[in-house]
Amino acid sequence: MGRERDLPHPSHVMNKSWQRSGLAHNNFPSLRPDNDIKSTNAPHEPRHRQFHLLAKMSTNAKVKPGQLWGKSKDDLKKQLDELKTELGQLRVQKIAGGASSKLTRIHDLRKSIARVLTVINANQRHQLRLFYAKKKYLPLDLRPKLTRAIRRQLSKKDASRVTEKQKKKQTHFPVRKYAVKAE
């Protein structure tokens, strides 16, 4: 909300005072139809907006998750190392007093590292699921979480088991069927 303070409300654009001040439709960048966000050479833009636009332009090195899924484990490890070294360098530059556009780059790098790690972990878990598919027991972290009560429930097989005595009772004294005789 605070960023829009220096912008006129669209209803005020046709106002004569706006036209006299030179901020009418033809001079105001955000109201021009052919406005290009990437152009930062607008001197009338506030300083914080210019930095914001520069930061948007420098995010071209974001890692796309779609490209990561097809990569091998070695490629992913290599990319992760590169991203981490770049992040370390940027943090050093930040302390040394680098440009503020580097701060948004740090954010993007951290998110890219998270994406790579997510793909690595997902692949690892997939391999583990394949390995344990035919085994009797699954590791705890691969089992379904559900709720504590459901996890502690008897299996259907165990719940339907009956003692020998109960089985004999059921066969010899089944539930009687009653019917009203039609007259």
PDB file of N, CA and C in Angstrom, residues 122-163:
ATOM      1  N   ALA A 122      13.686 -36.300  -2.859  1.00  0.00           N
ATOM      2  CA  ALA A 122      12.554 -37.027  -3.444  1.00  0.00           C
ATOM      3  C   ALA A 122      13.047 -38.243  -4.225  1.00  0.00           C
ATOM      4  N   ASN A 123      14.138 -38.057  -4.990  1.00  0.00           N
ATOM      5  CA  ASN A 123      14.702 -39.182  -5.747  1.00  0.00           C
ATOM      6  C   ASN A 123      15.194 -40.275  -4.806  1.00  0.00           C
ATOM      7  N   GLN A 124      15.843 -39.852  -3.735  1.00  0.00           N
ATOM      8  CA  GLN A 124      16.371 -40.807  -2.755  1.00  0.00           C
ATOM      9  C   GLN A 124      15.233 -41.621  -2.122  1.00  0.00           C
ATOM     10  N   ARG A 125      14.177 -40.929  -1.738  1.00  0.00           N
ATOM     11  CA  ARG A 125      13.035 -41.618  -1.121  1.00  0.00           C
ATOM     12  C   ARG A 125      12.358 -42.559  -2.115  1.00  0.00           C
ATOM     13  N   HIS A 126      12.308 -42.160  -3.378  1.00  0.00           N
ATOM     14  CA  HIS A 126      11.717 -43.014  -4.410  1.00  0.00           C
ATOM     15  C   HIS A 126      12.517 -44.311  -4.547  1.00  0.00           C
ATOM     16  N   GLN A 127      13.849 -44.184  -4.561  1.00  0.00           N
ATOM     17  CA  GLN A 127      14.710 -45.376  -4.653  1.00  0.00           C
ATOM     18  C   GLN A 127      14.508 -46.283  -3.443  1.00  0.00           C
ATOM     19  N   LEU A 128      14.396 -45.671  -2.248  1.00  0.00           N
ATOM     20  CA  LEU A 128      14.177 -46.463  -1.034  1.00  0.00           C
ATOM     21  C   LEU A 128      12.835 -47.199  -1.085  1.00  0.00           C
ATOM     22  N   ARG A 129      11.799 -46.519  -1.593  1.00  0.00           N
ATOM     23  CA  ARG A 129      10.490 -47.171  -1.701  1.00  0.00           C
ATOM     24  C   ARG A 129      10.555 -48.377  -2.628  1.00  0.00           C
ATOM     25  N   LEU A 130      11.300 -48.232  -3.740  1.00  0.00           N
ATOM     26  CA  LEU A 130      11.455 -49.359  -4.662  1.00  0.00           C
ATOM     27  C   LEU A 130      12.202 -50.508  -3.987  1.00  0.00           C
ATOM     28  N   PHE A 131      13.234 -50.168  -3.211  1.00  0.00           N
ATOM     29  CA  PHE A 131      14.049 -51.185  -2.533  1.00  0.00           C
ATOM     30  C   PHE A 131      13.222 -51.962  -1.511  1.00  0.00           C
ATOM     31  N   TYR A 132      12.394 -51.250  -0.737  1.00  0.00           N
ATOM     32  CA  TYR A 132      11.625 -51.885   0.338  1.00  0.00           C
ATOM     33  C   TYR A 132      10.248 -52.387  -0.115  1.00  0.00           C
ATOM     34  N   ALA A 133       9.959 -52.319  -1.419  1.00  0.00           N
ATOM     35  CA  ALA A 133       8.616 -52.661  -1.901  1.00  0.00           C
ATOM     36  C   ALA A 133       8.220 -54.092  -1.550  1.00  0.00           C
ATOM     37  N   LYS A 134       9.158 -55.038  -1.677  1.00  0.00           N
ATOM     38  CA  LYS A 134       8.814 -56.444  -1.445  1.00  0.00           C
ATOM     39  C   LYS A 134       9.303 -56.962  -0.097  1.00  0.00           C
ATOM     40  N   LYS A 135       9.778 -56.076   0.739  1.00  0.00           N
ATOM     41  CA  LYS A 135      10.260 -56.481   2.068  1.00  0.00           C
ATOM     42  C   LYS A 135       9.085 -56.553   3.050  1.00  0.00           C
ATOM     43  N   LYS A 136       9.313 -57.262   4.140  1.00  0.00           N
ATOM     44  CA  LYS A 136       8.246 -57.428   5.129  1.00  0.00           C
ATOM     45  C   LYS A 136       8.004 -56.132   5.899  1.00  0.00           C
ATOM     46  N   TYR A 137       9.079 -55.432   6.256  1.00  0.00           N
ATOM     47  CA  TYR A 137       8.952 -54.210   7.055  1.00  0.00           C
ATOM     48  C   TYR A 137       9.440 -53.000   6.268  1.00  0.00           C
ATOM     49  N   LEU A 138       8.765 -51.871   6.509  1.00  0.00           N
ATOM     50  CA  LEU A 138       9.149 -50.584   5.914  1.00  0.00           C
ATOM     51  C   LEU A 138       9.817 -49.738   6.982  1.00  0.00           C
ATOM     52  N   PRO A 139      10.799 -48.904   6.626  1.00  0.00           N
ATOM     53  CA  PRO A 139      11.324 -47.955   7.612  1.00  0.00           C
ATOM     54  C   PRO A 139      10.203 -47.016   8.073  1.00  0.00           C
ATOM     55  N   LEU A 140      10.324 -46.535   9.306  1.00  0.00           N
ATOM     56  CA  LEU A 140       9.250 -45.722   9.893  1.00  0.00           C
ATOM     57  C   LEU A 140       8.931 -44.487   9.060  1.00  0.00           C
ATOM     58  N   ASP A 141       9.957 -43.835   8.507  1.00  0.00           N
ATOM     59  CA  ASP A 141       9.697 -42.592   7.772  1.00  0.00           C
ATOM     60  C   ASP A 141       9.056 -42.843   6.409  1.00  0.00           C
ATOM     61  N   LEU A 142       9.032 -44.099   5.949  1.00  0.00           N
ATOM     62  CA  LEU A 142       8.359 -44.401   4.684  1.00  0.00           C
ATOM     63  C   LEU A 142       6.943 -44.938   4.897  1.00  0.00           C
ATOM     64  N   ARG A 143       6.595 -45.203   6.131  1.00  0.00           N
ATOM     65  CA  ARG A 143       5.242 -45.686   6.419  1.00  0.00           C
ATOM     66  C   ARG A 143       4.263 -44.518   6.391  1.00  0.00           C
ATOM     67  N   PRO A 144       2.982 -44.800   6.116  1.00  0.00           N
ATOM     68  CA  PRO A 144       2.002 -43.700   6.127  1.00  0.00           C
ATOM     69  C   PRO A 144       1.835 -43.134   7.526  1.00  0.00           C
ATOM     70  N   LYS A 145       1.730 -41.820   7.630  1.00  0.00           N
ATOM     71  CA  LYS A 145       1.691 -41.176   8.943  1.00  0.00           C
ATOM     72  C   LYS A 145       0.341 -41.373   9.634  1.00  0.00           C
ATOM     73  N   LEU A 146      -0.754 -41.097   8.947  1.00  0.00           N
ATOM     74  CA  LEU A 146      -2.106 -41.238   9.499  1.00  0.00           C
ATOM     75  C   LEU A 146      -2.234 -40.533  10.846  1.00  0.00           C
ATOM     76  N   THR A 147      -2.893 -41.187  11.824  1.00  0.00           N
ATOM     77  CA  THR A 147      -2.948 -40.642  13.184  1.00  0.00           C
ATOM     78  C   THR A 147      -2.491 -41.738  14.126  1.00  0.00           C
ATOM     79  N   ARG A 148      -2.166 -41.378  15.347  1.00  0.00           N
ATOM     80  CA  ARG A 148      -1.672 -42.384  16.299  1.00  0.00           C
ATOM     81  C   ARG A 148      -2.697 -43.490  16.499  1.00  0.00           C
ATOM     82  N   ALA A 149      -3.972 -43.094  16.631  1.00  0.00           N
ATOM     83  CA  ALA A 149      -5.028 -44.079  16.883  1.00  0.00           C
ATOM     84  C   ALA A 149      -5.148 -45.067  15.719  1.00  0.00           C
ATOM     85  N   ILE A 150      -5.114 -44.541  14.501  1.00  0.00           N
ATOM     86  CA  ILE A 150      -5.237 -45.419  13.329  1.00  0.00           C
ATOM     87  C   ILE A 150      -4.010 -46.321  13.209  1.00  0.00           C
ATOM     88  N   ARG A 151      -2.834 -45.779  13.510  1.00  0.00           N
ATOM     89  CA  ARG A 151      -1.615 -46.606  13.439  1.00  0.00           C
ATOM     90  C   ARG A 151      -1.667 -47.754  14.439  1.00  0.00           C
ATOM     91  N   ARG A 152      -2.319 -47.529  15.578  1.00  0.00           N
ATOM     92  CA  ARG A 152      -2.371 -48.565  16.614  1.00  0.00           C
ATOM     93  C   ARG A 152      -3.533 -49.544  16.436  1.00  0.00           C
ATOM     94  N   GLN A 153      -4.409 -49.287  15.475  1.00  0.00           N
ATOM     95  CA  GLN A 153      -5.544 -50.181  15.243  1.00  0.00           C
ATOM     96  C   GLN A 153      -5.068 -51.561  14.807  1.00  0.00           C
ATOM     97  N   LEU A 154      -5.876 -52.575  15.131  1.00  0.00           N
ATOM     98  CA  LEU A 154      -5.583 -53.918  14.636  1.00  0.00           C
ATOM     99  C   LEU A 154      -5.792 -53.958  13.132  1.00  0.00           C
ATOM    100  N   SER A 155      -5.050 -54.827  12.473  1.00  0.00           N
ATOM    101  CA  SER A 155      -5.278 -55.005  11.042  1.00  0.00           C
ATOM    102  C   SER A 155      -6.608 -55.727  10.859  1.00  0.00           C
ATOM    103  N   LYS A 156      -7.150 -55.708   9.646  1.00  0.00           N
ATOM    104  CA  LYS A 156      -8.441 -56.361   9.398  1.00  0.00           C
ATOM    105  C   LYS A 156      -8.342 -57.852   9.691  1.00  0.00           C
ATOM    106  N   LYS A 157      -7.216 -58.425   9.345  1.00  0.00           N
ATOM    107  CA  LYS A 157      -7.016 -59.860   9.564  1.00  0.00           C
ATOM    108  C   LYS A 157      -7.044 -60.175  11.064  1.00  0.00           C
ATOM    109  N   ASP A 158      -6.312 -59.377  11.849  1.00  0.00           N
ATOM    110  CA  ASP A 158      -6.260 -59.620  13.298  1.00  0.00           C
ATOM    111  C   ASP A 158      -7.608 -59.338  13.965  1.00  0.00           C
ATOM    112  N   ALA A 159      -8.304 -58.316  13.482  1.00  0.00           N
ATOM    113  CA  ALA A 159      -9.583 -57.951  14.091  1.00  0.00           C
ATOM    114  C   ALA A 159     -10.640 -59.025  13.854  1.00  0.00           C
ATOM    115  N   SER A 160     -10.520 -59.750  12.738  1.00  0.00           N
ATOM    116  CA  SER A 160     -11.539 -60.762  12.416  1.00  0.00           C
ATOM    117  C   SER A 160     -11.190 -62.148  12.956  1.00  0.00           C
ATOM    118  N   ARG A 161     -10.051 -62.303  13.618  1.00  0.00           N
ATOM    119  CA  ARG A 161      -9.659 -63.611  14.158  1.00  0.00           C
ATOM    120  C   ARG A 161     -10.561 -64.002  15.329  1.00  0.00           C
ATOM    121  N   VAL A 162     -10.817 -65.297  15.437  1.00  0.00           N
ATOM    122  CA  VAL A 162     -11.719 -65.814  16.464  1.00  0.00           C
ATOM    123  C   VAL A 162     -11.047 -67.009  17.132  1.00  0.00           C
ATOM    124  N   THR A 163     -11.281 -67.169  18.435  1.00  0.00           N
ATOM    125  CA  THR A 163     -10.700 -68.326  19.142  1.00  0.00           C
ATOM    126  C   THR A 163     -11.412 -69.608  18.698  1.00  0.00           C
TER     127      THR A 163
END
